[in-house]
PDB file of N, CA and C in Angstrom:
ATOM      1  N   UNK A   1     -32.265  51.110 -50.145  1.00 87.00           N
ATOM      2  CA  UNK A   1     -33.342  50.616 -49.300  1.00 87.00           C
ATOM      3  C   UNK A   1     -34.504  51.615 -49.329  1.00 87.00           C
ATOM      4  N   UNK A   2     -35.680  51.090 -49.488  1.00 92.00           N
ATOM      5  CA  UNK A   2     -36.873  51.937 -49.481  1.00 92.00           C
ATOM      6  C   UNK A   2     -37.201  52.358 -48.051  1.00 92.00           C
ATOM      7  N   UNK A   3     -37.625  53.583 -47.909  1.00 92.00           N
ATOM      8  CA  UNK A   3     -37.994  54.091 -46.591  1.00 92.00           C
ATOM      9  C   UNK A   3     -39.322  53.475 -46.159  1.00 92.00           C
ATOM     10  N   UNK A   4     -39.433  53.122 -44.871  1.00 92.00           N
ATOM     11  CA  UNK A   4     -40.693  52.548 -44.365  1.00 92.00           C
ATOM     12  C   UNK A   4     -41.893  53.461 -44.606  1.00 92.00           C
ATOM     13  N   UNK A   5     -41.677  54.778 -44.551  1.00 95.00           N
ATOM     14  CA  UNK A   5     -42.777  55.720 -44.776  1.00 95.00           C
ATOM     15  C   UNK A   5     -43.327  55.587 -46.196  1.00 95.00           C
ATOM     16  N   UNK A   6     -42.435  55.353 -47.151  1.00 93.00           N
ATOM     17  CA  UNK A   6     -42.861  55.180 -48.538  1.00 93.00           C
ATOM     18  C   UNK A   6     -43.630  53.872 -48.697  1.00 93.00           C
ATOM     19  N   UNK A   7     -43.129  52.812 -48.088  1.00 94.00           N
ATOM     20  CA  UNK A   7     -43.801  51.511 -48.188  1.00 94.00           C
ATOM     21  C   UNK A   7     -45.222  51.566 -47.636  1.00 94.00           C
ATOM     22  N   UNK A   8     -45.430  52.364 -46.598  1.00 95.00           N
ATOM     23  CA  UNK A   8     -46.769  52.491 -46.018  1.00 95.00           C
ATOM     24  C   UNK A   8     -47.749  53.141 -46.992  1.00 95.00           C
ATOM     25  N   UNK A   9     -47.246  53.976 -47.890  1.00 96.00           N
ATOM     26  CA  UNK A   9     -48.105  54.685 -48.840  1.00 96.00           C
ATOM     27  C   UNK A   9     -48.399  53.887 -50.108  1.00 96.00           C
ATOM     28  N   UNK A  10     -47.504  52.982 -50.460  1.00 97.00           N
ATOM     29  CA  UNK A  10     -47.623  52.267 -51.730  1.00 97.00           C
ATOM     30  C   UNK A  10     -48.624  51.125 -51.652  1.00 97.00           C
ATOM     31  N   UNK A  11     -49.275  50.865 -52.782  1.00 97.00           N
ATOM     32  CA  UNK A  11     -50.129  49.695 -52.914  1.00 97.00           C
ATOM     33  C   UNK A  11     -50.003  49.196 -54.347  1.00 97.00           C
ATOM     34  N   UNK A  12     -50.442  47.991 -54.579  1.00 97.00           N
ATOM     35  CA  UNK A  12     -50.398  47.401 -55.910  1.00 97.00           C
ATOM     36  C   UNK A  12     -51.290  48.219 -56.848  1.00 97.00           C
ATOM     37  N   UNK A  13     -50.761  48.680 -57.985  1.00 95.00           N
ATOM     38  CA  UNK A  13     -51.588  49.461 -58.907  1.00 95.00           C
ATOM     39  C   UNK A  13     -52.685  48.640 -59.579  1.00 95.00           C
ATOM     40  N   UNK A  14     -52.557  47.335 -59.552  1.00 95.00           N
ATOM     41  CA  UNK A  14     -53.572  46.463 -60.166  1.00 95.00           C
ATOM     42  C   UNK A  14     -54.746  46.185 -59.256  1.00 95.00           C
ATOM     43  N   UNK A  15     -54.446  45.712 -58.023  1.00 96.00           N
ATOM     44  CA  UNK A  15     -55.545  45.276 -57.151  1.00 96.00           C
ATOM     45  C   UNK A  15     -55.638  46.079 -55.853  1.00 96.00           C
ATOM     46  N   UNK A  16     -54.712  47.022 -55.666  1.00 97.00           N
ATOM     47  CA  UNK A  16     -54.663  47.875 -54.470  1.00 97.00           C
ATOM     48  C   UNK A  16     -54.263  47.118 -53.212  1.00 97.00           C
ATOM     49  N   UNK A  17     -53.661  45.927 -53.378  1.00 98.00           N
ATOM     50  CA  UNK A  17     -53.203  45.137 -52.241  1.00 98.00           C
ATOM     51  C   UNK A  17     -51.936  45.704 -51.619  1.00 98.00           C
ATOM     52  N   UNK A  18     -51.619  45.222 -50.420  1.00 97.00           N
ATOM     53  CA  UNK A  18     -50.399  45.625 -49.730  1.00 97.00           C
ATOM     54  C   UNK A  18     -49.182  45.036 -50.427  1.00 97.00           C
ATOM     55  N   UNK A  19     -48.040  45.710 -50.259  1.00 98.00           N
ATOM     56  CA  UNK A  19     -46.802  45.268 -50.888  1.00 98.00           C
ATOM     57  C   UNK A  19     -45.785  44.853 -49.834  1.00 98.00           C
ATOM     58  N   UNK A  20     -45.023  43.811 -50.146  1.00 97.00           N
ATOM     59  CA  UNK A  20     -43.942  43.333 -49.288  1.00 97.00           C
ATOM     60  C   UNK A  20     -42.627  43.607 -50.005  1.00 97.00           C
ATOM     61  N   UNK A  21     -41.686  44.252 -49.323  1.00 98.00           N
ATOM     62  CA  UNK A  21     -40.402  44.620 -49.916  1.00 98.00           C
ATOM     63  C   UNK A  21     -39.371  43.545 -49.625  1.00 98.00           C
ATOM     64  N   UNK A  22     -38.696  43.069 -50.658  1.00 98.00           N
ATOM     65  CA  UNK A  22     -37.579  42.130 -50.525  1.00 98.00           C
ATOM     66  C   UNK A  22     -36.317  42.899 -50.892  1.00 98.00           C
ATOM     67  N   UNK A  23     -35.571  43.312 -49.877  1.00 96.00           N
ATOM     68  CA  UNK A  23     -34.397  44.152 -50.106  1.00 96.00           C
ATOM     69  C   UNK A  23     -33.327  43.414 -50.900  1.00 96.00           C
ATOM     70  N   UNK A  24     -33.116  42.136 -50.609  1.00 97.00           N
ATOM     71  CA  UNK A  24     -32.084  41.357 -51.304  1.00 97.00           C
ATOM     72  C   UNK A  24     -32.395  41.214 -52.792  1.00 97.00           C
ATOM     73  N   UNK A  25     -33.656  40.953 -53.116  1.00 98.00           N
ATOM     74  CA  UNK A  25     -34.058  40.767 -54.514  1.00 98.00           C
ATOM     75  C   UNK A  25     -34.400  42.087 -55.197  1.00 98.00           C
ATOM     76  N   UNK A  26     -34.521  43.161 -54.412  1.00 97.00           N
ATOM     77  CA  UNK A  26     -34.912  44.473 -54.933  1.00 97.00           C
ATOM     78  C   UNK A  26     -36.243  44.389 -55.686  1.00 97.00           C
ATOM     79  N   UNK A  27     -37.246  43.851 -54.983  1.00 98.00           N
ATOM     80  CA  UNK A  27     -38.587  43.729 -55.546  1.00 98.00           C
ATOM     81  C   UNK A  27     -39.643  44.098 -54.507  1.00 98.00           C
ATOM     82  N   UNK A  28     -40.805  44.470 -55.010  1.00 98.00           N
ATOM     83  CA  UNK A  28     -42.006  44.630 -54.209  1.00 98.00           C
ATOM     84  C   UNK A  28     -42.991  43.582 -54.706  1.00 98.00           C
ATOM     85  N   UNK A  29     -43.571  42.819 -53.792  1.00 98.00           N
ATOM     86  CA  UNK A  29     -44.516  41.771 -54.157  1.00 98.00           C
ATOM     87  C   UNK A  29     -45.859  42.060 -53.508  1.00 98.00           C
ATOM     88  N   UNK A  30     -46.906  42.002 -54.303  1.00 98.00           N
ATOM     89  CA  UNK A  30     -48.255  42.213 -53.792  1.00 98.00           C
ATOM     90  C   UNK A  30     -48.674  41.000 -52.972  1.00 98.00           C
ATOM     91  N   UNK A  31     -49.145  41.247 -51.752  1.00 98.00           N
ATOM     92  CA  UNK A  31     -49.568  40.146 -50.893  1.00 98.00           C
ATOM     93  C   UNK A  31     -50.940  39.607 -51.286  1.00 98.00           C
ATOM     94  N   UNK A  32     -51.657  40.319 -52.165  1.00 98.00           N
ATOM     95  CA  UNK A  32     -52.977  39.856 -52.609  1.00 98.00           C
ATOM     96  C   UNK A  32     -52.912  39.085 -53.920  1.00 98.00           C
ATOM     97  N   UNK A  33     -52.381  39.714 -54.969  1.00 97.00           N
ATOM     98  CA  UNK A  33     -52.390  39.071 -56.289  1.00 97.00           C
ATOM     99  C   UNK A  33     -51.053  38.427 -56.663  1.00 97.00           C
ATOM    100  N   UNK A  34     -49.999  38.702 -55.885  1.00 97.00           N
ATOM    101  CA  UNK A  34     -48.710  38.067 -56.139  1.00 97.00           C
ATOM    102  C   UNK A  34     -47.860  38.740 -57.202  1.00 97.00           C
ATOM    103  N   UNK A  35     -48.351  39.820 -57.766  1.00 97.00           N
ATOM    104  CA  UNK A  35     -47.586  40.532 -58.798  1.00 97.00           C
ATOM    105  C   UNK A  35     -46.288  41.067 -58.199  1.00 97.00           C
ATOM    106  N   UNK A  36     -45.200  40.998 -58.977  1.00 97.00           N
ATOM    107  CA  UNK A  36     -43.881  41.424 -58.514  1.00 97.00           C
ATOM    108  C   UNK A  36     -43.443  42.646 -59.311  1.00 97.00           C
ATOM    109  N   UNK A  37     -42.993  43.661 -58.598  1.00 98.00           N
ATOM    110  CA  UNK A  37     -42.515  44.901 -59.210  1.00 98.00           C
ATOM    111  C   UNK A  37     -41.047  45.095 -58.851  1.00 98.00           C
ATOM    112  N   UNK A  38     -40.209  45.425 -59.830  1.00 97.00           N
ATOM    113  CA  UNK A  38     -38.789  45.647 -59.537  1.00 97.00           C
ATOM    114  C   UNK A  38     -38.564  46.992 -58.848  1.00 97.00           C
ATOM    115  N   UNK A  39     -37.456  47.058 -58.114  1.00 97.00           N
ATOM    116  CA  UNK A  39     -37.002  48.307 -57.511  1.00 97.00           C
ATOM    117  C   UNK A  39     -35.610  48.564 -58.070  1.00 97.00           C
ATOM    118  N   UNK A  40     -35.436  49.696 -58.741  1.00 96.00           N
ATOM    119  CA  UNK A  40     -34.142  50.028 -59.345  1.00 96.00           C
ATOM    120  C   UNK A  40     -33.646  51.341 -58.769  1.00 96.00           C
ATOM    121  N   UNK A  41     -32.449  51.309 -58.203  1.00 94.00           N
ATOM    122  CA  UNK A  41     -31.859  52.505 -57.579  1.00 94.00           C
ATOM    123  C   UNK A  41     -32.814  53.119 -56.561  1.00 94.00           C
ATOM    124  N   UNK A  42     -33.433  52.261 -55.752  1.00 92.00           N
ATOM    125  CA  UNK A  42     -34.378  52.659 -54.706  1.00 92.00           C
ATOM    126  C   UNK A  42     -35.645  53.319 -55.243  1.00 92.00           C
ATOM    127  N   UNK A  43     -35.965  53.062 -56.508  1.00 95.00           N
ATOM    128  CA  UNK A  43     -37.188  53.595 -57.117  1.00 95.00           C
ATOM    129  C   UNK A  43     -38.074  52.428 -57.545  1.00 95.00           C
ATOM    130  N   UNK A  44     -39.272  52.299 -56.959  1.00 96.00           N
ATOM    131  CA  UNK A  44     -40.179  51.234 -57.370  1.00 96.00           C
ATOM    132  C   UNK A  44     -40.683  51.472 -58.798  1.00 96.00           C
ATOM    133  N   UNK A  45     -40.618  50.442 -59.633  1.00 97.00           N
ATOM    134  CA  UNK A  45     -41.128  50.495 -61.004  1.00 97.00           C
ATOM    135  C   UNK A  45     -42.457  49.749 -60.980  1.00 97.00           C
ATOM    136  N   UNK A  46     -43.551  50.499 -60.926  1.00 95.00           N
ATOM    137  CA  UNK A  46     -44.855  49.894 -60.661  1.00 95.00           C
ATOM    138  C   UNK A  46     -45.846  50.099 -61.789  1.00 95.00           C
ATOM    139  N   UNK A  47     -45.398  49.982 -63.018  1.00 88.00           N
ATOM    140  CA  UNK A  47     -46.288  50.098 -64.165  1.00 88.00           C
ATOM    141  C   UNK A  47     -46.993  48.772 -64.413  1.00 88.00           C
ATOM    142  N   UNK A  48     -48.285  48.822 -64.642  1.00 71.00           N
ATOM    143  CA  UNK A  48     -49.016  47.632 -65.062  1.00 71.00           C
ATOM    144  C   UNK A  48     -48.630  47.342 -66.508  1.00 71.00           C
ATOM    145  N   UNK A  49     -48.804  46.116 -66.962  1.00 66.00           N
ATOM    146  CA  UNK A  49     -48.405  45.715 -68.317  1.00 66.00           C
ATOM    147  C   UNK A  49     -48.921  46.669 -69.384  1.00 66.00           C
ATOM    148  N   UNK A  50     -50.174  47.066 -69.280  1.00 58.00           N
ATOM    149  CA  UNK A  50     -50.762  47.937 -70.294  1.00 58.00           C
ATOM    150  C   UNK A  50     -50.232  49.369 -70.223  1.00 58.00           C
ATOM    151  N   UNK A  51     -49.552  49.729 -69.148  1.00 56.00           N
ATOM    152  CA  UNK A  51     -48.977  51.062 -69.003  1.00 56.00           C
ATOM    153  C   UNK A  51     -47.496  51.089 -69.356  1.00 56.00           C
ATOM    154  N   UNK A  52     -46.879  49.921 -69.521  1.00 53.00           N
ATOM    155  CA  UNK A  52     -45.436  49.836 -69.738  1.00 53.00           C
ATOM    156  C   UNK A  52     -45.052  50.049 -71.199  1.00 53.00           C
ATOM    157  N   UNK A  53     -46.034  50.216 -72.061  1.00 51.00           N
ATOM    158  CA  UNK A  53     -45.743  50.444 -73.465  1.00 51.00           C
ATOM    159  C   UNK A  53     -45.441  49.172 -74.226  1.00 51.00           C
ATOM    160  N   UNK A  54     -45.861  48.025 -73.685  1.00 48.00           N
ATOM    161  CA  UNK A  54     -45.568  46.760 -74.350  1.00 48.00           C
ATOM    162  C   UNK A  54     -46.715  45.931 -74.538  1.00 48.00           C
TER     163      UNK A  54
END
């Protein structure tokens, strides 16, 4: 589970929107642009497509 203090600091790297954490799905979803970021082992993976090496 992500700590609430961490969630307060994070924002979408694409549009800087707020993020909503879904603990069951282990994802962070941007409330502005809808982009979904996975959370693996309590670590948010927040690379934009052009930064992911693909």
